[in-house]
């Protein structure tokens, strides 16, 4: 295909080609082995009381690729994120990042290793200005040590470098007009942008984004998609949770589907979307039949029976 | 009613040794609560450890006050570690409970009869500041005749005290404008966000707890130097709460907040006390005895102070120095 006929955003780049090429031979099965995984999780289970929120047998995230993690509400995506990044501990399971086992590694060390996450419920530092929020994100700051903190000549230079980088990112994420405002005065969508920009201050190898586009307007979404793709161009890997299927289809090279804590399907976006298991997971197994009134009643009765069965199980 | 006398004593207290003590204690709380968001309700405990250290260095170990200073700073840092290790990984309220309890435990232990040989029980320790007195370069009193007057000893205490305040404010200023201070403020806002950016939140909280405790220790030194004595009653829980009041009046997370707060607090409380004691004194008092007798009058200042604090929280919750913009954020 001649290059000029392609829309600019969907432009195939060497990296995206390479990313997709690397995944060509990967099986379209849950837990499929990847040629060059950056993150490997095995046997991860997390229970909240009687509820098993996450029960992932095996999953691998390919390096240099944009991987989407999708699934219905309550599927356990955020919980899985928390477990991988050290914000929560699983009941059992092992996982490793770049070959380093992370079982007992605290969250801040996970971040220092190069796996930086954002939160579904955005966590901006409200009473700090936007630019200060950005500066906190930079790693290896000399001025963050207690002993050197009081002597500004020790950290001034580094601070200036970080500020230049922060300003570039703010420009990219259209937040430069808000530079001196308190982060707490930003709108919901702007907070999402700030959090994502702040995570990038740390130059992470693997960026983990929990619903980065929720509440962001469509025009900006388009340009953000571009930014996420450019992360791949820079050689970073991206794992993101998203409910917007168009976006998933547009930017991801690989999709992992979770439902009720388990990985139920994996594959390239177009294949996964038509996978029966995925459709079932999202819509329940009755989605393809037209719901007549008696059908609805049957389904309701079935559901009720299931609930009753669960209750008796719990009691016994 | 002698307003000149009321004004005079209010000014005398506003800049006097007591204000210095509460200012230093509040600087410590500012590091804890104002910048880092740590709820330390046991600042009196840090002060007590330090106050007894310099007293006991002289009375029990017969060394100099300077040794007591070094020991006091070390013990305050150790106390901070002991309080922080079990609580700083937990939710913020645990630290509050543990600090308020431990300050009382320290106080009751030191006051216990079985240790009275060393710590003097409820009477406390005296006769240890001759070294400090001898170093006093002042002679004669200082003040404005007819208005207020500080004794030579008070002026000496104030000189040392306000110098310590100036030094502490400088340290706080330098620390809080640095990236280190920025991490503390970030922890106050959202611990998990800071964690996700690769900072060891636990270590930062511990450092903040120790540094604030050391400022508390400075306040404790000044208590024992000023009174030439230390006793358990000097370090009751209300000391901590007065220090919090001082901090809130001035404005938390502002370098000069505790200084302004201490001056205003002691000015107001003395002026109110003076007013009510005069209004109920004499044969034909301004406020008839049926309404209020002199004993009740001595408590009125606290009632009015409480009222004032409530009004402050309603109309200017950010304190005198606070930034109005920050308030709009809390409303979201
Ligand atoms: N701290 C908790 N205590 C108890 N249950 C929890 C806790 N956190 C999550 N859960 C439960 O675990 C399940 C998975 O939640 P999780 O937040 O991971 O879902 P999700 O896939 O991120 O959903 P969404 O798309 O709505 O964000 C839910 O049923 C939820 O109720
Ligand atoms: Mg979620």
PDB file of C-alpha atoms in Angstrom, chain A residues 87 107-108 111-112 116-117 119 123 125-128 132 135-138 141 143-146 149-150 152 155-156 159 180 182 184-187 191 198, chain B residues 170-171 174-175 177-183 185-201 204 207 211 323 325-326 329-330 332:
ATOM      1  CA  UNK A  87       0.290  -2.228  45.836  1.00  0.00           C
ATOM      2  CA  UNK A 107       5.737  -0.877  45.327  1.00  0.00           C
ATOM      3  CA  UNK A 108       8.309   1.887  45.240  1.00  0.00           C
ATOM      4  CA  UNK A 111       8.515   1.600  40.132  1.00  0.00           C
ATOM      5  CA  UNK A 112      12.273   2.126  40.313  1.00  0.00           C
ATOM      6  CA  UNK A 116       5.326   2.652  36.522  1.00  0.00           C
ATOM      7  CA  UNK A 117       1.556   2.662  36.809  1.00  0.00           C
ATOM      8  CA  UNK A 119      -4.498   4.687  38.862  1.00  0.00           C
ATOM      9  CA  UNK A 123      -4.209  10.336  42.303  1.00  0.00           C
ATOM     10  CA  UNK A 125      -1.195  15.758  44.464  1.00  0.00           C
ATOM     11  CA  UNK A 126      -3.927  18.341  44.967  1.00  0.00           C
ATOM     12  CA  UNK A 127      -2.143  21.063  46.876  1.00  0.00           C
ATOM     13  CA  UNK A 128       0.933  21.012  44.697  1.00  0.00           C
ATOM     14  CA  UNK A 132       5.516  20.377  40.989  1.00  0.00           C
ATOM     15  CA  UNK A 135       8.848  17.222  39.110  1.00  0.00           C
ATOM     16  CA  UNK A 136       7.994  14.664  41.797  1.00  0.00           C
ATOM     17  CA  UNK A 137       7.842  12.074  39.038  1.00  0.00           C
ATOM     18  CA  UNK A 138      11.515  12.353  38.097  1.00  0.00           C
ATOM     19  CA  UNK A 141      16.890  13.191  42.292  1.00  0.00           C
ATOM     20  CA  UNK A 143      17.776  16.816  46.188  1.00  0.00           C
ATOM     21  CA  UNK A 144      15.492  14.100  47.511  1.00  0.00           C
ATOM     22  CA  UNK A 145      18.141  12.920  49.962  1.00  0.00           C
ATOM     23  CA  UNK A 146      17.893  14.548  53.372  1.00  0.00           C
ATOM     24  CA  UNK A 149      18.341  18.762  50.386  1.00  0.00           C
ATOM     25  CA  UNK A 150      19.458  21.852  52.278  1.00  0.00           C
ATOM     26  CA  UNK A 152      20.490  23.864  46.702  1.00  0.00           C
ATOM     27  CA  UNK A 155      20.505  19.779  43.027  1.00  0.00           C
ATOM     28  CA  UNK A 156      19.719  23.012  41.152  1.00  0.00           C
ATOM     29  CA  UNK A 159      16.096  20.303  38.881  1.00  0.00           C
ATOM     30  CA  UNK A 180       1.200  27.020  37.910  1.00  0.00           C
ATOM     31  CA  UNK A 182      -2.912  23.576  41.886  1.00  0.00           C
ATOM     32  CA  UNK A 184      -6.546  19.878  42.721  1.00  0.00           C
ATOM     33  CA  UNK A 185      -8.164  22.554  40.568  1.00  0.00           C
ATOM     34  CA  UNK A 186      -7.928  20.443  37.403  1.00  0.00           C
ATOM     35  CA  UNK A 187     -10.933  18.753  35.823  1.00  0.00           C
ATOM     36  CA  UNK A 191      -6.127  14.886  36.066  1.00  0.00           C
ATOM     37  CA  UNK A 198       3.800  12.381  35.543  1.00  0.00           C
TER      38      UNK A 198
ATOM     39  CA  UNK B 170      15.835  28.558  58.340  1.00  0.00           C
ATOM     40  CA  UNK B 171      16.257  24.780  58.377  1.00  0.00           C
ATOM     41  CA  UNK B 174      15.721  25.168  53.241  1.00  0.00           C
ATOM     42  CA  UNK B 175      14.300  21.673  53.582  1.00  0.00           C
ATOM     43  CA  UNK B 177      11.856  24.235  49.170  1.00  0.00           C
ATOM     44  CA  UNK B 178      13.998  21.250  48.178  1.00  0.00           C
ATOM     45  CA  UNK B 179      12.894  18.147  46.294  1.00  0.00           C
ATOM     46  CA  UNK B 180      13.014  16.354  49.654  1.00  0.00           C
ATOM     47  CA  UNK B 181      10.372  18.721  51.029  1.00  0.00           C
ATOM     48  CA  UNK B 182       8.351  18.239  47.877  1.00  0.00           C
ATOM     49  CA  UNK B 183       8.218  14.503  48.527  1.00  0.00           C
ATOM     50  CA  UNK B 185       4.182  17.442  50.763  1.00  0.00           C
ATOM     51  CA  UNK B 186       3.327  14.827  48.166  1.00  0.00           C
ATOM     52  CA  UNK B 187       3.026  12.195  50.887  1.00  0.00           C
ATOM     53  CA  UNK B 188       0.598  14.481  52.696  1.00  0.00           C
ATOM     54  CA  UNK B 189      -1.492  14.636  49.534  1.00  0.00           C
ATOM     55  CA  UNK B 190      -1.438  10.997  48.478  1.00  0.00           C
ATOM     56  CA  UNK B 191       0.918   8.325  49.727  1.00  0.00           C
ATOM     57  CA  UNK B 192       0.152   5.810  47.022  1.00  0.00           C
ATOM     58  CA  UNK B 193       0.792   8.263  44.227  1.00  0.00           C
ATOM     59  CA  UNK B 194       4.225   8.915  45.724  1.00  0.00           C
ATOM     60  CA  UNK B 195       4.869   5.198  46.023  1.00  0.00           C
ATOM     61  CA  UNK B 196       3.947   4.676  42.396  1.00  0.00           C
ATOM     62  CA  UNK B 197       6.656   7.175  41.475  1.00  0.00           C
ATOM     63  CA  UNK B 198       9.367   5.150  43.187  1.00  0.00           C
ATOM     64  CA  UNK B 199       9.806   6.994  46.475  1.00  0.00           C
ATOM     65  CA  UNK B 200      10.260   5.108  49.733  1.00  0.00           C
ATOM     66  CA  UNK B 201       7.356   6.686  51.597  1.00  0.00           C
ATOM     67  CA  UNK B 204      10.493   9.804  54.285  1.00  0.00           C
ATOM     68  CA  UNK B 207      12.772  11.207  58.604  1.00  0.00           C
ATOM     69  CA  UNK B 211      13.140  15.952  62.486  1.00  0.00           C
ATOM     70  CA  UNK B 323      -3.240  30.307  50.858  1.00  0.00           C
ATOM     71  CA  UNK B 325      -6.569  28.931  46.809  1.00  0.00           C
ATOM     72  CA  UNK B 326      -5.838  25.733  48.687  1.00  0.00           C
ATOM     73  CA  UNK B 329      -9.508  22.375  46.454  1.00  0.00           C
ATOM     74  CA  UNK B 330     -10.752  20.739  49.627  1.00  0.00           C
ATOM     75  CA  UNK B 332     -14.123  19.253  45.572  1.00  0.00           C
TER      76      UNK B 332
END
